[in-house]
Amino acid sequence: MANATISIGGIVGVVLAIPIIGSLLPPKSSSAGSWSPLSSQELDLLQKATDKPVKLTFTLKFTDAYLPEQSVPEYCWGIKVDPAKFQAARPDIFNQPGGKADVDYPVVTMGFVVFSPICPHLGCYYNWSDAQNRFMCPCHGSQYTFDGTHIAGPAPRGLDPLPLRESNGAAEVTWIIYQSNTPNRIVVSYQA
Ligand code: FES
């Protein structure tokens, strides 16, 4: 009897947990994120850049349930790419049937790719090294080429792209947090 009670309780718990877990998951569409405009001067630099990434700064606005809207300075890394070459260089992104990306937004927009500044290993901010000609993470030594390919250290995937769009002559980016330390890109949230 006691075992039966425990089993029924377990089933009820699972049934209740599914909708609760579902309500915690972020929505699938990238339209769920808010868009932040990038600086036109920095975008001009990116337009002229050939083999160096450009740090693109912006103001990230977000809200939570208890506080008024917050604004924090953020940045992402932009690179100028040939779309076909980029796709060939990053099989960790374009790994779905038909060569589609594992994210639900265009990875290359206006000839640019923007990367989240957060290392896919455990979430530190990495930097670009001119001397080493690569992105380098100070925390555990993961390294990435100009196009975000993972080449050294413990990170399980290459750098994560962020959604970029053109809007009224300006470029805007959406902030996404991806789960750390997984080979696949799993969206954790669309805001900080
Ligand atoms: S967080 Fe970047 S290598 Fe660990």
PDB file of C-alpha atoms in Angstrom, residues 118-124 140 142 144 150 153-158 160 178-186 188:
ATOM      1  CA  ILE A 118      30.229  34.890 -23.486  1.00  0.00           C
ATOM      2  CA  CYS A 119      32.505  31.848 -23.687  1.00  0.00           C
ATOM      3  CA  PRO A 120      30.456  28.693 -24.386  1.00  0.00           C
ATOM      4  CA  HIS A 121      32.499  26.783 -21.815  1.00  0.00           C
ATOM      5  CA  LEU A 122      31.432  28.265 -18.476  1.00  0.00           C
ATOM      6  CA  GLY A 123      30.363  31.802 -19.267  1.00  0.00           C
ATOM      7  CA  CYS A 124      33.435  34.050 -18.913  1.00  0.00           C
ATOM      8  CA  HIS A 140      40.251  28.065 -18.684  1.00  0.00           C
ATOM      9  CA  SER A 142      39.562  28.079 -24.641  1.00  0.00           C
ATOM     10  CA  TYR A 144      38.670  30.403 -31.132  1.00  0.00           C
ATOM     11  CA  HIS A 150      36.856  26.327 -31.352  1.00  0.00           C
ATOM     12  CA  GLY A 153      40.687  24.443 -24.444  1.00  0.00           C
ATOM     13  CA  PRO A 154      37.665  22.809 -22.836  1.00  0.00           C
ATOM     14  CA  ALA A 155      34.784  24.607 -24.608  1.00  0.00           C
ATOM     15  CA  PRO A 156      32.413  22.083 -26.266  1.00  0.00           C
ATOM     16  CA  ARG A 157      31.435  24.262 -29.242  1.00  0.00           C
ATOM     17  CA  GLY A 158      32.437  27.324 -31.216  1.00  0.00           C
ATOM     18  CA  ASP A 160      27.590  31.517 -30.407  1.00  0.00           C
ATOM     19  CA  TYR A 178      22.912  29.954 -24.248  1.00  0.00           C
ATOM     20  CA  GLN A 179      23.471  27.045 -21.936  1.00  0.00           C
ATOM     21  CA  SER A 180      27.115  26.618 -21.011  1.00  0.00           C
ATOM     22  CA  ASN A 181      29.218  23.578 -21.699  1.00  0.00           C
ATOM     23  CA  THR A 182      26.924  21.683 -24.080  1.00  0.00           C
ATOM     24  CA  PRO A 183      27.789  20.783 -27.685  1.00  0.00           C
ATOM     25  CA  ASN A 184      24.371  22.004 -28.866  1.00  0.00           C
ATOM     26  CA  ARG A 185      23.027  25.518 -28.540  1.00  0.00           C
ATOM     27  CA  ILE A 186      20.216  25.590 -26.011  1.00  0.00           C
ATOM     28  CA  VAL A 188      18.461  29.747 -21.608  1.00  0.00           C
TER      29      VAL A 188
END
